[in-house]
mmCIF file of C-alpha atoms in Angstrom:
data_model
loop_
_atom_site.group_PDB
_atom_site.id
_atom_site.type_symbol
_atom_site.label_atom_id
_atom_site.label_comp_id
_atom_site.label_asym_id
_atom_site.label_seq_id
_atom_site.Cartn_x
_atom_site.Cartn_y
_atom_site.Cartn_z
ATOM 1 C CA UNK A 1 11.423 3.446 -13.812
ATOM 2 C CA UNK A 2 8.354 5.314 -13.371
ATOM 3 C CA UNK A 3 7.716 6.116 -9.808
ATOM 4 C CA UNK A 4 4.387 4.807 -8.071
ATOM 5 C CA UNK A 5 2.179 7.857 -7.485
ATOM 6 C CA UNK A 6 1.394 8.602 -3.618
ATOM 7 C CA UNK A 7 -2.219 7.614 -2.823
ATOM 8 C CA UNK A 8 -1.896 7.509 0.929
ATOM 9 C CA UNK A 9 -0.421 10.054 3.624
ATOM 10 C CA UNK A 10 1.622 7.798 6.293
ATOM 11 C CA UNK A 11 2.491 10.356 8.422
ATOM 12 C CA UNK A 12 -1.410 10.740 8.890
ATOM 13 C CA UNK A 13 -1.848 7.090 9.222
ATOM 14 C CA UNK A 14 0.708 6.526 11.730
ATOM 15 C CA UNK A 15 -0.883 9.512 13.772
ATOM 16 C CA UNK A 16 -3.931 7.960 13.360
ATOM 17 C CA UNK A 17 -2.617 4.567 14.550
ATOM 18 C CA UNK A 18 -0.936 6.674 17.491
ATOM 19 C CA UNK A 19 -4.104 8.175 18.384
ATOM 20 C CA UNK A 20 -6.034 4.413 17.612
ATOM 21 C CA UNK A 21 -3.243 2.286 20.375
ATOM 22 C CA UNK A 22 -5.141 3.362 23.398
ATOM 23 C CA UNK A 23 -8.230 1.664 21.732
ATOM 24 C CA UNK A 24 -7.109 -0.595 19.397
ATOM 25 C CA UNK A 25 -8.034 -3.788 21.652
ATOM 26 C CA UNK A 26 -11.416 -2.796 21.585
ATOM 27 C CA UNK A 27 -11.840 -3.456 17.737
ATOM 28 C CA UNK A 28 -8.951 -5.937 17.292
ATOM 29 C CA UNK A 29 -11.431 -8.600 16.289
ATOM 30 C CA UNK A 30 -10.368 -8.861 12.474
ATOM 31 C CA UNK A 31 -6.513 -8.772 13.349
ATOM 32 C CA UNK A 32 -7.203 -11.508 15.800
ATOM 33 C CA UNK A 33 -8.414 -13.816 12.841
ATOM 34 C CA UNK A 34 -5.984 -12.752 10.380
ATOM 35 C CA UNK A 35 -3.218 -13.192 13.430
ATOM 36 C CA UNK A 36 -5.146 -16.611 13.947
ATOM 37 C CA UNK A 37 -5.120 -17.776 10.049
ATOM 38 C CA UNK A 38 -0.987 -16.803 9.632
ATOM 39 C CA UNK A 39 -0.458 -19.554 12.581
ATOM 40 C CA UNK A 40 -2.589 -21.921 11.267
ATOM 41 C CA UNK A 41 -0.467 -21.975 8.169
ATOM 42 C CA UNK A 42 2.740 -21.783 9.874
ATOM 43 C CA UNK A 43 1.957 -25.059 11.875
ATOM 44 C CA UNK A 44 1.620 -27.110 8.655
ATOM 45 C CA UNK A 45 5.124 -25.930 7.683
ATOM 46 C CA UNK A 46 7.709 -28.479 8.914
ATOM 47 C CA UNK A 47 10.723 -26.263 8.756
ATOM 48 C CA UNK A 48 12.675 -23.796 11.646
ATOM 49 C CA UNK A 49 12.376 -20.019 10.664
ATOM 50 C CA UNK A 50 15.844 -18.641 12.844
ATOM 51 C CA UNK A 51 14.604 -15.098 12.066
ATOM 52 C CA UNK A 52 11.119 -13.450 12.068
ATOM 53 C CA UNK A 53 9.573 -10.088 11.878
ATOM 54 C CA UNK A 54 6.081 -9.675 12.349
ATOM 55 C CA UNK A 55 5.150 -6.024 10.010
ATOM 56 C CA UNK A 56 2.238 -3.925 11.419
ATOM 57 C CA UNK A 57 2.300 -6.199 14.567
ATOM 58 C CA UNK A 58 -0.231 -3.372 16.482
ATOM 59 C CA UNK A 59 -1.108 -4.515 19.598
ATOM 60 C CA UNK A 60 0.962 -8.077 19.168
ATOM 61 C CA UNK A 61 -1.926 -10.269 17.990
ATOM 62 C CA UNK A 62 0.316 -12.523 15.905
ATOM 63 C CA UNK A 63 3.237 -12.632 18.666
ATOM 64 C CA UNK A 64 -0.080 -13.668 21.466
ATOM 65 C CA UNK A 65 -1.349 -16.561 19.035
ATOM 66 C CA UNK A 66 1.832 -18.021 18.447
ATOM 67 C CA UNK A 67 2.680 -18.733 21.690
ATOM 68 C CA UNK A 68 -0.083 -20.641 22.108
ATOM 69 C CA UNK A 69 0.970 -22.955 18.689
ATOM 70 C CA UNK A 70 3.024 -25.542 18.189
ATOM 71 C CA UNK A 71 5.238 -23.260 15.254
ATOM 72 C CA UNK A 72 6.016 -21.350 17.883
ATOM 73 C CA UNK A 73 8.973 -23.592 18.393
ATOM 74 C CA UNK A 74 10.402 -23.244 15.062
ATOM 75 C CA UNK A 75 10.725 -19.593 15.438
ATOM 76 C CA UNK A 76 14.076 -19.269 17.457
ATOM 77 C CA UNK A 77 13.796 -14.714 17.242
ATOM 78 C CA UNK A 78 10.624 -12.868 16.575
ATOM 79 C CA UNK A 79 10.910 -9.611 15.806
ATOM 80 C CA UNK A 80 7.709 -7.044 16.264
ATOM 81 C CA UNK A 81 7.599 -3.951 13.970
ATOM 82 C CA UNK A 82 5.291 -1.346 13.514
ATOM 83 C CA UNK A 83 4.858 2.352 11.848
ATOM 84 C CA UNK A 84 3.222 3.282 15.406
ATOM 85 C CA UNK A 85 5.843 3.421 18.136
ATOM 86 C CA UNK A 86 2.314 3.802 20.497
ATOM 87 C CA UNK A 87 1.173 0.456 19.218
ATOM 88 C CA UNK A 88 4.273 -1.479 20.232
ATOM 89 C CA UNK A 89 4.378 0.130 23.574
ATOM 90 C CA UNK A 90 3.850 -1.799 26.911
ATOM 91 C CA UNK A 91 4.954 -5.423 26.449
ATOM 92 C CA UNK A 92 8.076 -7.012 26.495
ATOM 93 C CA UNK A 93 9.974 -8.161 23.405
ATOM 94 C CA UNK A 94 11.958 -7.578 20.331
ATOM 95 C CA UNK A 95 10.486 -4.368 18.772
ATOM 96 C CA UNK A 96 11.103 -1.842 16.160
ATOM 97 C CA UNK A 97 9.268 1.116 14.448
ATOM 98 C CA UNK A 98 9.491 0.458 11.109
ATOM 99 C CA UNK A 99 8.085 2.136 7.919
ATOM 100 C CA UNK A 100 6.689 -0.563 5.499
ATOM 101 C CA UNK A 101 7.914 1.484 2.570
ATOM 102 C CA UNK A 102 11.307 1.803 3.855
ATOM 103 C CA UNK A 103 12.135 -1.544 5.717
ATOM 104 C CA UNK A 104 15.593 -1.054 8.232
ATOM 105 C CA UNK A 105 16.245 -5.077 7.674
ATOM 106 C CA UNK A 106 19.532 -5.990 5.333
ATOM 107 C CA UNK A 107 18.949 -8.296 2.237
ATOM 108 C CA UNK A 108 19.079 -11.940 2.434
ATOM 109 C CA UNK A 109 18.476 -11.213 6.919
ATOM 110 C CA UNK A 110 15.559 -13.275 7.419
ATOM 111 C CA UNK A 111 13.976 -15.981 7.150
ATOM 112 C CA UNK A 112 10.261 -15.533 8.010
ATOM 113 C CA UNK A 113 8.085 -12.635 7.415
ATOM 114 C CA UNK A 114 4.638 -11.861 8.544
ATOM 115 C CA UNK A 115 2.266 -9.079 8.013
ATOM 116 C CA UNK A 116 -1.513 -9.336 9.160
ATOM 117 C CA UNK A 117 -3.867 -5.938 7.839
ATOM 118 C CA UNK A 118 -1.444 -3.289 7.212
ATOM 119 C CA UNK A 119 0.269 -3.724 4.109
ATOM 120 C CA UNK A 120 -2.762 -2.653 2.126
ATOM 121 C CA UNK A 121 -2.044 1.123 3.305
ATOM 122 C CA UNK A 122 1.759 1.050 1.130
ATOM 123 C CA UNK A 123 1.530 3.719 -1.819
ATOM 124 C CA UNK A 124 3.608 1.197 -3.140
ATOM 125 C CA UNK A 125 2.506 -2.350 -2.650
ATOM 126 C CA UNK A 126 4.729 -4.374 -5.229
ATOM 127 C CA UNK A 127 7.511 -2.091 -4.077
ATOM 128 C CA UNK A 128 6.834 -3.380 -0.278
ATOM 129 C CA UNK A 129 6.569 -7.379 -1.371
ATOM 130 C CA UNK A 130 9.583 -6.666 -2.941
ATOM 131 C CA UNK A 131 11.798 -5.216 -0.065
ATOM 132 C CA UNK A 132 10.298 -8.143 1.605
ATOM 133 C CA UNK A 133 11.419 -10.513 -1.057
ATOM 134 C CA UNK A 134 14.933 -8.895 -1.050
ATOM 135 C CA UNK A 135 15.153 -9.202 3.026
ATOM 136 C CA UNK A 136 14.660 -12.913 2.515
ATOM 137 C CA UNK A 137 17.207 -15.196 2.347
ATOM 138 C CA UNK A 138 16.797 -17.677 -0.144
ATOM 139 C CA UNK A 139 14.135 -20.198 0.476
ATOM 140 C CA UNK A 140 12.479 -17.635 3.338
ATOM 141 C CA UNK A 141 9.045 -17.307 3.374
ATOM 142 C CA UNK A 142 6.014 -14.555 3.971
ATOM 143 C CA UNK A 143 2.788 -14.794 5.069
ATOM 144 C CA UNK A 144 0.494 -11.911 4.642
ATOM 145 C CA UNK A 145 -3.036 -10.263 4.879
ATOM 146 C CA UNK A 146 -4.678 -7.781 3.424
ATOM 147 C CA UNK A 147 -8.208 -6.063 2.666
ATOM 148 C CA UNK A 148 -9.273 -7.039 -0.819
ATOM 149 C CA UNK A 149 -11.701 -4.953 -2.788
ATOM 150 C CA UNK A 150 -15.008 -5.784 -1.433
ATOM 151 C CA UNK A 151 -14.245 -4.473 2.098
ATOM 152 C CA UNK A 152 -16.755 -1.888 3.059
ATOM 153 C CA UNK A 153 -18.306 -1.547 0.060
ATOM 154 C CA UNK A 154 -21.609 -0.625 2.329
ATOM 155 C CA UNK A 155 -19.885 2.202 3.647
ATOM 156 C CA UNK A 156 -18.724 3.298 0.176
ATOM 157 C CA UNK A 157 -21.354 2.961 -1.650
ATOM 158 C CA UNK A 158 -23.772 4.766 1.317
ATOM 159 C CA UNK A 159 -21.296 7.744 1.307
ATOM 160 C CA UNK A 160 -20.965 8.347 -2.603
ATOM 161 C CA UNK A 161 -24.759 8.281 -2.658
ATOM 162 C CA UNK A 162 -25.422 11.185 -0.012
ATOM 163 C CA UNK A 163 -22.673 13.771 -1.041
ATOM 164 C CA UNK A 164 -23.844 13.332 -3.941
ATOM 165 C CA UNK A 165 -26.960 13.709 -3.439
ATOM 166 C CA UNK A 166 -26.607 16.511 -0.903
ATOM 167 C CA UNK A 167 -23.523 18.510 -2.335
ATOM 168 C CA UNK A 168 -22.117 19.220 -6.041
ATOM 169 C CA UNK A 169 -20.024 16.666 -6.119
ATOM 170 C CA UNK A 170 -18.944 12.925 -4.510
ATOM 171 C CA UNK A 171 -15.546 12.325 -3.313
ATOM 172 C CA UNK A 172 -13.524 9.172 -2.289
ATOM 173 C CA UNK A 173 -13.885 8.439 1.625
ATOM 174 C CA UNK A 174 -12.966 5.473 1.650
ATOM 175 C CA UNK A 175 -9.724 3.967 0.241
ATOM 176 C CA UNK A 176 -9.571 1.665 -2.406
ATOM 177 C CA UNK A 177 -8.423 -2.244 -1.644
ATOM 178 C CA UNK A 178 -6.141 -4.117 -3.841
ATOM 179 C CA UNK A 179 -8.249 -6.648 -5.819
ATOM 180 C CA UNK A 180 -8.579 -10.321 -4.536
ATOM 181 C CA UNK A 181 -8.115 -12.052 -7.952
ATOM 182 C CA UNK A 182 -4.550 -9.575 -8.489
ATOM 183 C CA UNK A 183 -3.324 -10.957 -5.477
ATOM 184 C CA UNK A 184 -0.988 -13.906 -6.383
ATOM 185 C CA UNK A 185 -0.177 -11.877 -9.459
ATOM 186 C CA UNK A 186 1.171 -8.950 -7.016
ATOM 187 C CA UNK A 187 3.266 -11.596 -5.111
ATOM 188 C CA UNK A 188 4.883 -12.930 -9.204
ATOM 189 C CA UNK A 189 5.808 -9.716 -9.897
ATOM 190 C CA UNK A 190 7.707 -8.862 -6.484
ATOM 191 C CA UNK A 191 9.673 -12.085 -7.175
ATOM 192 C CA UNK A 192 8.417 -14.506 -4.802
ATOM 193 C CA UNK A 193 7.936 -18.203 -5.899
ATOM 194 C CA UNK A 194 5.439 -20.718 -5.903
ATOM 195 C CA UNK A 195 2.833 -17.568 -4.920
ATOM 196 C CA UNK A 196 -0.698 -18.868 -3.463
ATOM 197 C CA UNK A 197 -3.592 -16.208 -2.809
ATOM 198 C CA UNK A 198 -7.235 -17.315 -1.230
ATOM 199 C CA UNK A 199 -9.865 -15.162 0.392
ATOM 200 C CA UNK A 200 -11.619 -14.828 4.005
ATOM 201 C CA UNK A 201 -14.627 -12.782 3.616
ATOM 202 C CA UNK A 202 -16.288 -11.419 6.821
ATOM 203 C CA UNK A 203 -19.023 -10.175 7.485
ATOM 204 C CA UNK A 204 -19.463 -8.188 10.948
ATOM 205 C CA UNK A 205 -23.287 -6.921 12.134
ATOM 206 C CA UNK A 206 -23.946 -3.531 13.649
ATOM 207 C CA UNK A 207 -26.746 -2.589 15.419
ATOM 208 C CA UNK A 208 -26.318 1.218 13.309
ATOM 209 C CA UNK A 209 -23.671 1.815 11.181
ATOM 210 C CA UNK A 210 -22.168 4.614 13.488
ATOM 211 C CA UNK A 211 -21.100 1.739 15.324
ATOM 212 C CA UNK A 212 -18.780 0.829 12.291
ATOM 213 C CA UNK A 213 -17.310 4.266 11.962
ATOM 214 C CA UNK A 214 -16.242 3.896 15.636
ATOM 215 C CA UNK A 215 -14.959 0.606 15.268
ATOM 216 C CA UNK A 216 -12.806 2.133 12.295
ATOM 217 C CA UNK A 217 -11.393 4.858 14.263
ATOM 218 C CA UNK A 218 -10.611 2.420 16.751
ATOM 219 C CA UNK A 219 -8.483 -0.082 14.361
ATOM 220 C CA UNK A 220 -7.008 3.289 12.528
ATOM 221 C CA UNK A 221 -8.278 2.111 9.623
ATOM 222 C CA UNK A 222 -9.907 5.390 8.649
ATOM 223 C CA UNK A 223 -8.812 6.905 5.428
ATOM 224 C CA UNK A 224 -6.306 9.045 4.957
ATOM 225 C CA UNK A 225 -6.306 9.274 1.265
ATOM 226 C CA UNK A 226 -4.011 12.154 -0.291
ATOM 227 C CA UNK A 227 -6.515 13.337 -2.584
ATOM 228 C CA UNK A 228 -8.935 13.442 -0.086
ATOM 229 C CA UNK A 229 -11.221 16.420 0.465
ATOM 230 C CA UNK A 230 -10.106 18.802 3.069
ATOM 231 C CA UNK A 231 -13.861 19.791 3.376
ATOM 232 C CA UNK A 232 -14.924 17.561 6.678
ATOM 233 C CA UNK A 233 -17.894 15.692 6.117
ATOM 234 C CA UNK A 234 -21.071 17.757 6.810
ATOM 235 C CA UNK A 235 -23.053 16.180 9.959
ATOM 236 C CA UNK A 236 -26.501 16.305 7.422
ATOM 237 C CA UNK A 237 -24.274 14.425 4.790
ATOM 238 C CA UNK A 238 -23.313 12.012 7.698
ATOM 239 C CA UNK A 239 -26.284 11.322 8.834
ATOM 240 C CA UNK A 240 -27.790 10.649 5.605
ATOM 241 C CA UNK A 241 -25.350 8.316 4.468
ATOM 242 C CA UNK A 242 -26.056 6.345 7.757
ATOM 243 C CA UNK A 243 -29.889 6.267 6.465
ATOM 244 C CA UNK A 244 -29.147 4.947 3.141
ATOM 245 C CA UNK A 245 -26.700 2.328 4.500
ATOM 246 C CA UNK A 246 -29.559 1.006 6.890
ATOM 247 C CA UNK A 247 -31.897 1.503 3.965
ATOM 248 C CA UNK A 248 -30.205 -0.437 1.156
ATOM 249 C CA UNK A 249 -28.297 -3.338 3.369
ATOM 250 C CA UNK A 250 -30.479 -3.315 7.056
ATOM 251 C CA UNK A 251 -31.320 -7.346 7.020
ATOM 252 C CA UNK A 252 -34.608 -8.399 8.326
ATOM 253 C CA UNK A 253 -33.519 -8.314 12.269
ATOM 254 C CA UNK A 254 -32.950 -4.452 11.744
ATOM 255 C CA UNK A 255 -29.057 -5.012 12.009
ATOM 256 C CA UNK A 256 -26.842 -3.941 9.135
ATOM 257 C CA UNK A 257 -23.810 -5.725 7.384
ATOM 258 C CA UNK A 258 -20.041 -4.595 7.080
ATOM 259 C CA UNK A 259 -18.019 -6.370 4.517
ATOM 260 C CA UNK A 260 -14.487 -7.058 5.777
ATOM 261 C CA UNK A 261 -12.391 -9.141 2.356
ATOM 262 C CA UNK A 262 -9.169 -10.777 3.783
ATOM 263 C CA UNK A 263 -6.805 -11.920 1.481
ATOM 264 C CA UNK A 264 -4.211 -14.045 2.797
ATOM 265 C CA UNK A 265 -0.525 -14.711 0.496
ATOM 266 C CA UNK A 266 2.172 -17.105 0.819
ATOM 267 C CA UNK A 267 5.037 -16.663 -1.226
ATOM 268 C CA UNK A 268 8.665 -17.976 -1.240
ATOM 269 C CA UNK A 269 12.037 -16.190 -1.911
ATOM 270 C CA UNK A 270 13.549 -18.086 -4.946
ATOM 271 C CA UNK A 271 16.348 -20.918 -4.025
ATOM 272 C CA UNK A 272 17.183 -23.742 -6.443
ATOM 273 C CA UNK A 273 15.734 -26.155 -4.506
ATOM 274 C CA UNK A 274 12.290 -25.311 -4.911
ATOM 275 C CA UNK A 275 9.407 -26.896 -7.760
ATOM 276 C CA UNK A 276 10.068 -25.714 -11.302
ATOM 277 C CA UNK A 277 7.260 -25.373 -13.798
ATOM 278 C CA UNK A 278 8.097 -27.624 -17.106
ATOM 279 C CA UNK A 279 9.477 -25.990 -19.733
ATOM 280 C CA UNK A 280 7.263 -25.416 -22.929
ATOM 281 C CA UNK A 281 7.961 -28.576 -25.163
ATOM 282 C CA UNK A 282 9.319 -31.068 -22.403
ATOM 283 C CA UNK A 283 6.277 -33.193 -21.777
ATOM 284 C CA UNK A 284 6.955 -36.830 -22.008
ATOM 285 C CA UNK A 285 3.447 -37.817 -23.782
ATOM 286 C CA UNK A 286 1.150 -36.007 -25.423
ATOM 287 C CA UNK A 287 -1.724 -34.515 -24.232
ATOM 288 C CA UNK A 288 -3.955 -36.438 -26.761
ATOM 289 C CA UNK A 289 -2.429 -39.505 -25.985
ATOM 290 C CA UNK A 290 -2.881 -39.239 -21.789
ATOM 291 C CA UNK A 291 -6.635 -38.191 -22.115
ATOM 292 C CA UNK A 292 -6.709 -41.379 -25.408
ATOM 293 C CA UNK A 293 -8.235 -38.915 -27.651
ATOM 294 C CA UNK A 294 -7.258 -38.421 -31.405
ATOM 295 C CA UNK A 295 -5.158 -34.716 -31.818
ATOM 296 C CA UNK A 296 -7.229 -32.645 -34.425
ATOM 297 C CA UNK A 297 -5.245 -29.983 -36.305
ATOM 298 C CA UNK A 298 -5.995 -26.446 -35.354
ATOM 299 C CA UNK A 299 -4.904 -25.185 -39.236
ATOM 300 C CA UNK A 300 -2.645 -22.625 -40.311
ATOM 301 C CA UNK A 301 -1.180 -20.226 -37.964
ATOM 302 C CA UNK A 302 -1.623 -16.212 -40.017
ATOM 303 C CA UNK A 303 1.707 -15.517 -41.289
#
């Protein structure tokens, strides 16, 4: 097997989320609805989950809206964990730093996973779903979040445009987002059954888009891309970025638009008692005959 190549540097991101726990509550507002959505689906799940680990829990969101929900009484052990030891600090709890990449929990351990706005940072993300998958037991479930590919596409688009216009070249500054309509897809191919995918977009209004940049420092969602230039943005290429963003996307109240994309996935670990699809060729009726249409011949198939 061909080994993923390394996009992001997590011993930069968990410094950043390190530095980001003091203020994280500040700009917790898209984990809160994330945090909010995994319950929702939980409470339409009739079923007790003995075992749970919430990934990337940050400052607890999930844990905070689940007490307040009824499935919070089919969860008999919830289990925080988090790259940031900082961000689990200061409540009381089951907690654990944990690497997404390199998960500490045995196969066939648990029985519920959930990860709200974190997982989309994994160099590997099929290789994450699938040391999820694997610390399932059979019939477990997950529940997850991530950014999908339209998230700040403002921001990106507004930075390309000055550094390029104001230096030799354009690089990436912000990261790239797994892509909304993959999603399900990413979930088949780590093993999970019966895989659903759907879509939350946001979208949050600044009064200046500097406002945004602080808002990402504060969620430690800024980039920390590997190939990243080590050149620090230029103050004039800054501040010209922040004019084309209010230029291009300012709305008619002066205010300017950030695009947040949630994705949200469910996906089961495989156990015989769950829905197969029908095999190829072991319909009852024909097709023809349930819609009462005649069956025209296609003609020959190319040898």
């Amino acid at each position: 097997m061909t080994a993923s190549p390394l996009l992001f540097d997590r011993a930069l991101h968990r410094a950043r989320l390190d530095r980001a726990a003091r203020d994280f509550a500040s700009a917790d507002f898209l984990k809160a609805r994330a945090a909010q959505d995994v319950v929702m689906r939980l409470e339409t799940i009739l079923r007790r989950f003995p075992v749970a680990v919430d990934l990337g829990a940050r400052n607890g969101h999930f844990f905070k809206t689940l007490a307040d929900s009824d499935a919070r009484a089919n969860i008999d052990t919830l289990i925080e964990a988090d790259l940031s030891g900082r961000m689990l600090g200061g409540r009381d709890g089951l907690r654990v730093v944990a690497d997404e990449e390199r998960l500490p929990f045995g196969d066939a351990t648990l029985d519920l996973v959930t990860s709200t706005l974190s997982l989309h940072w994994t160099n590997d993300l099929v290789g994450a779903l699938i040391q999820i998958r694997r610390a399932l037991r059979p019939d477990g479930l997950f529940v997850g979040a991530i950014f999908g590919g339209a998230t700040l596409t403002e921001l990106r688009q507004s930075l390309l445009a000055a550094e390029a216009e104001l230096s030799d070249g354009a690089s990436m500054r912000v990261s790239p987002f797994a892509d909304a309509i993959d999603a399900a897809g990413l979930l088949q191919r780590a093993g999970f059954a019966l895989p659903v995918a759907d879509v939350d977009r946001v979208k949050v209004r600044y009064a200046h888009p500097l406002k945004l940049l602080q808002d990402l420092r504060a969620m430690g969602e800024t980039s920390v891309l590997l190939d990243r230039s080590r050149k620090p943005l230029s103050r004039k290429v800054l501040f010209r970025a922040m004019e084309l963003y209010a230029e291009r996307f300012a709305e008619a109240d002066g205010r300017v638009p950030a695009t947040f994309e949630i994705v949200s996935v469910t996906g089961w670990a495989p156990h015989d008692s769950q829905q197969k699809p029908l095999r190829p060729g072991s319909a009852k009726m024909r097709l023809a005959d349930a819609l009462g249409t005649t069956e025209q011949p296609t003609g020959d198939k190319a040898g």
